[in-house]
């Protein structure tokens, strides 16, 4: 390895160090945060910057050890990063169990240590056999030497990215929860907007972050929400990993010893009149999810003042407009000229397309963030 130029050593070390830090700090930081939180049972907190720096330093120390071991052997400088690469793959090839919320390590926890041993044996064996002495040397030109090493590094970096946890939903959830812990509700919502597939955990986090901003009934259907069961944790598939669950229930009016899903909890709070302002919006949005406009109108009269001087949140205006168009004898009379015009345009676009798929796609582009689209097309 001593025959390789300083340029190759410096550039490869710089590129791998930069990649390692960026990968850990910008892409896998949330995964490592929830990993430490679960393994320590919430007793310690992972600092994104400090953690990325420390793990990068450990990876470089490992590379230095490889260099010292094979200092008299022929080995491409980029290949001295192979053990560090395998350790990064093992570290980030983890996920959160959907059953018990524990950490599940992937197959790389077994494969990576085995491949490190194989790497050392192969390098030692090839050099001891004299096989490399009979091969032409690639390091005749510094530029060629550099590009060959950088190509090897690029391949290893791609392997690291493919082996790590790439679950977009999990990354969005954990990043949003971290933002909630920091009371950064805008940051949480930005993270959730990046994920456009319906998921109950995403629904729960979006609803809570919007509620904390006072915008639950204004922007709920801007997010990939699902149904009533996606409003609150249920102890199974809908749960919080980082954010304390008791804070959510305290905000909504109280937590009970008995585990309840969102529907049971909301109905219980409603029946026992434990409905504060945030809980009122949860009750009303639950009716919207159920497409139960009669119950929505009945409870809306309890929790909101309905007169010309009060401007209702957007989704409530949309729901009332739909209610007026679908009931011949409505329990209340509601008129919003803007919402009525928009709904008539929505209906006109529906009639414009005979093909169901084309109609649905066109409506999603124009009205995908409205309650009308959820009511008619979301399953």
PDB file of N, CA, C and O in Angstrom, residues 233-235 245-246 249 253-261 264-265 268-269:
ATOM      1  N   UNK A 233     -53.066   6.509  19.344  1.00  0.00           N
ATOM      2  CA  UNK A 233     -52.403   5.210  19.508  1.00  0.00           C
ATOM      3  C   UNK A 233     -53.386   4.144  19.964  1.00  0.00           C
ATOM      4  O   UNK A 233     -54.365   4.428  20.668  1.00  0.00           O
ATOM      5  N   UNK A 234     -53.119   2.901  19.560  1.00  0.00           N
ATOM      6  CA  UNK A 234     -53.969   1.794  19.996  1.00  0.00           C
ATOM      7  C   UNK A 234     -53.187   0.695  20.706  1.00  0.00           C
ATOM      8  O   UNK A 234     -53.747  -0.347  21.041  1.00  0.00           O
ATOM      9  N   UNK A 235     -51.884   0.911  20.904  1.00  0.00           N
ATOM     10  CA  UNK A 235     -51.069  -0.084  21.585  1.00  0.00           C
ATOM     11  C   UNK A 235     -50.571  -1.189  20.679  1.00  0.00           C
ATOM     12  O   UNK A 235     -49.809  -2.046  21.124  1.00  0.00           O
ATOM     13  N   UNK A 245     -46.438   9.334  25.198  1.00  0.00           N
ATOM     14  CA  UNK A 245     -47.859   9.160  24.906  1.00  0.00           C
ATOM     15  C   UNK A 245     -48.742   9.905  25.898  1.00  0.00           C
ATOM     16  O   UNK A 245     -49.810  10.409  25.535  1.00  0.00           O
ATOM     17  N   UNK A 246     -48.276   9.996  27.136  1.00  0.00           N
ATOM     18  CA  UNK A 246     -49.114  10.642  28.157  1.00  0.00           C
ATOM     19  C   UNK A 246     -49.345  12.123  27.838  1.00  0.00           C
ATOM     20  O   UNK A 246     -50.377  12.695  28.200  1.00  0.00           O
ATOM     21  N   UNK A 249     -52.393  12.388  25.486  1.00  0.00           N
ATOM     22  CA  UNK A 249     -53.675  12.193  26.167  1.00  0.00           C
ATOM     23  C   UNK A 249     -53.967  13.307  27.170  1.00  0.00           C
ATOM     24  O   UNK A 249     -55.128  13.688  27.369  1.00  0.00           O
ATOM     25  N   UNK A 253     -57.366  15.690  27.305  1.00  0.00           N
ATOM     26  CA  UNK A 253     -58.296  15.682  28.433  1.00  0.00           C
ATOM     27  C   UNK A 253     -58.124  14.557  29.431  1.00  0.00           C
ATOM     28  O   UNK A 253     -58.807  14.536  30.452  1.00  0.00           O
ATOM     29  N   UNK A 254     -57.241  13.611  29.185  1.00  0.00           N
ATOM     30  CA  UNK A 254     -57.040  12.561  30.185  1.00  0.00           C
ATOM     31  C   UNK A 254     -56.723  11.215  29.575  1.00  0.00           C
ATOM     32  O   UNK A 254     -57.117  10.907  28.449  1.00  0.00           O
ATOM     33  N   UNK A 255     -55.990  10.412  30.351  1.00  0.00           N
ATOM     34  CA  UNK A 255     -55.629   9.062  29.940  1.00  0.00           C
ATOM     35  C   UNK A 255     -56.194   8.076  30.956  1.00  0.00           C
ATOM     36  O   UNK A 255     -56.219   8.356  32.152  1.00  0.00           O
ATOM     37  N   UNK A 256     -56.588   6.911  30.480  1.00  0.00           N
ATOM     38  CA  UNK A 256     -57.204   5.909  31.351  1.00  0.00           C
ATOM     39  C   UNK A 256     -56.356   4.638  31.385  1.00  0.00           C
ATOM     40  O   UNK A 256     -55.565   4.381  30.471  1.00  0.00           O
ATOM     41  N   UNK A 257     -56.528   3.876  32.453  1.00  0.00           N
ATOM     42  CA  UNK A 257     -55.740   2.658  32.613  1.00  0.00           C
ATOM     43  C   UNK A 257     -56.036   1.646  31.520  1.00  0.00           C
ATOM     44  O   UNK A 257     -55.148   0.937  31.045  1.00  0.00           O
ATOM     45  N   UNK A 258     -57.280   1.577  31.151  1.00  0.00           N
ATOM     46  CA  UNK A 258     -57.667   0.634  30.106  1.00  0.00           C
ATOM     47  C   UNK A 258     -57.227   1.149  28.734  1.00  0.00           C
ATOM     48  O   UNK A 258     -57.465   2.298  28.380  1.00  0.00           O
ATOM     49  N   UNK A 259     -56.576   0.291  27.978  1.00  0.00           N
ATOM     50  CA  UNK A 259     -56.147   0.662  26.632  1.00  0.00           C
ATOM     51  C   UNK A 259     -57.352   0.716  25.707  1.00  0.00           C
ATOM     52  O   UNK A 259     -58.143  -0.228  25.643  1.00  0.00           O
ATOM     53  N   UNK A 260     -57.479   1.826  25.002  1.00  0.00           N
ATOM     54  CA  UNK A 260     -58.600   2.002  24.075  1.00  0.00           C
ATOM     55  C   UNK A 260     -58.070   2.478  22.734  1.00  0.00           C
ATOM     56  O   UNK A 260     -57.134   3.272  22.677  1.00  0.00           O
ATOM     57  N   UNK A 261     -58.714   2.005  21.676  1.00  0.00           N
ATOM     58  CA  UNK A 261     -58.359   2.551  20.375  1.00  0.00           C
ATOM     59  C   UNK A 261     -58.984   3.929  20.221  1.00  0.00           C
ATOM     60  O   UNK A 261     -59.729   4.402  21.094  1.00  0.00           O
ATOM     61  N   UNK A 264     -62.978   4.172  20.450  1.00  0.00           N
ATOM     62  CA  UNK A 264     -63.526   3.988  21.800  1.00  0.00           C
ATOM     63  C   UNK A 264     -63.182   5.173  22.694  1.00  0.00           C
ATOM     64  O   UNK A 264     -64.018   5.633  23.488  1.00  0.00           O
ATOM     65  N   UNK A 265     -61.956   5.674  22.580  1.00  0.00           N
ATOM     66  CA  UNK A 265     -61.540   6.795  23.429  1.00  0.00           C
ATOM     67  C   UNK A 265     -62.368   8.044  23.115  1.00  0.00           C
ATOM     68  O   UNK A 265     -62.866   8.722  24.022  1.00  0.00           O
ATOM     69  N   UNK A 268     -65.923   7.638  24.319  1.00  0.00           N
ATOM     70  CA  UNK A 268     -65.998   7.697  25.781  1.00  0.00           C
ATOM     71  C   UNK A 268     -65.911   9.144  26.258  1.00  0.00           C
ATOM     72  O   UNK A 268     -66.700   9.571  27.122  1.00  0.00           O
ATOM     73  N   UNK A 269     -64.969   9.892  25.728  1.00  0.00           N
ATOM     74  CA  UNK A 269     -64.843  11.300  26.111  1.00  0.00           C
ATOM     75  C   UNK A 269     -66.108  12.076  25.760  1.00  0.00           C
ATOM     76  O   UNK A 269     -66.546  12.952  26.512  1.00  0.00           O
TER      77      UNK A 269
END
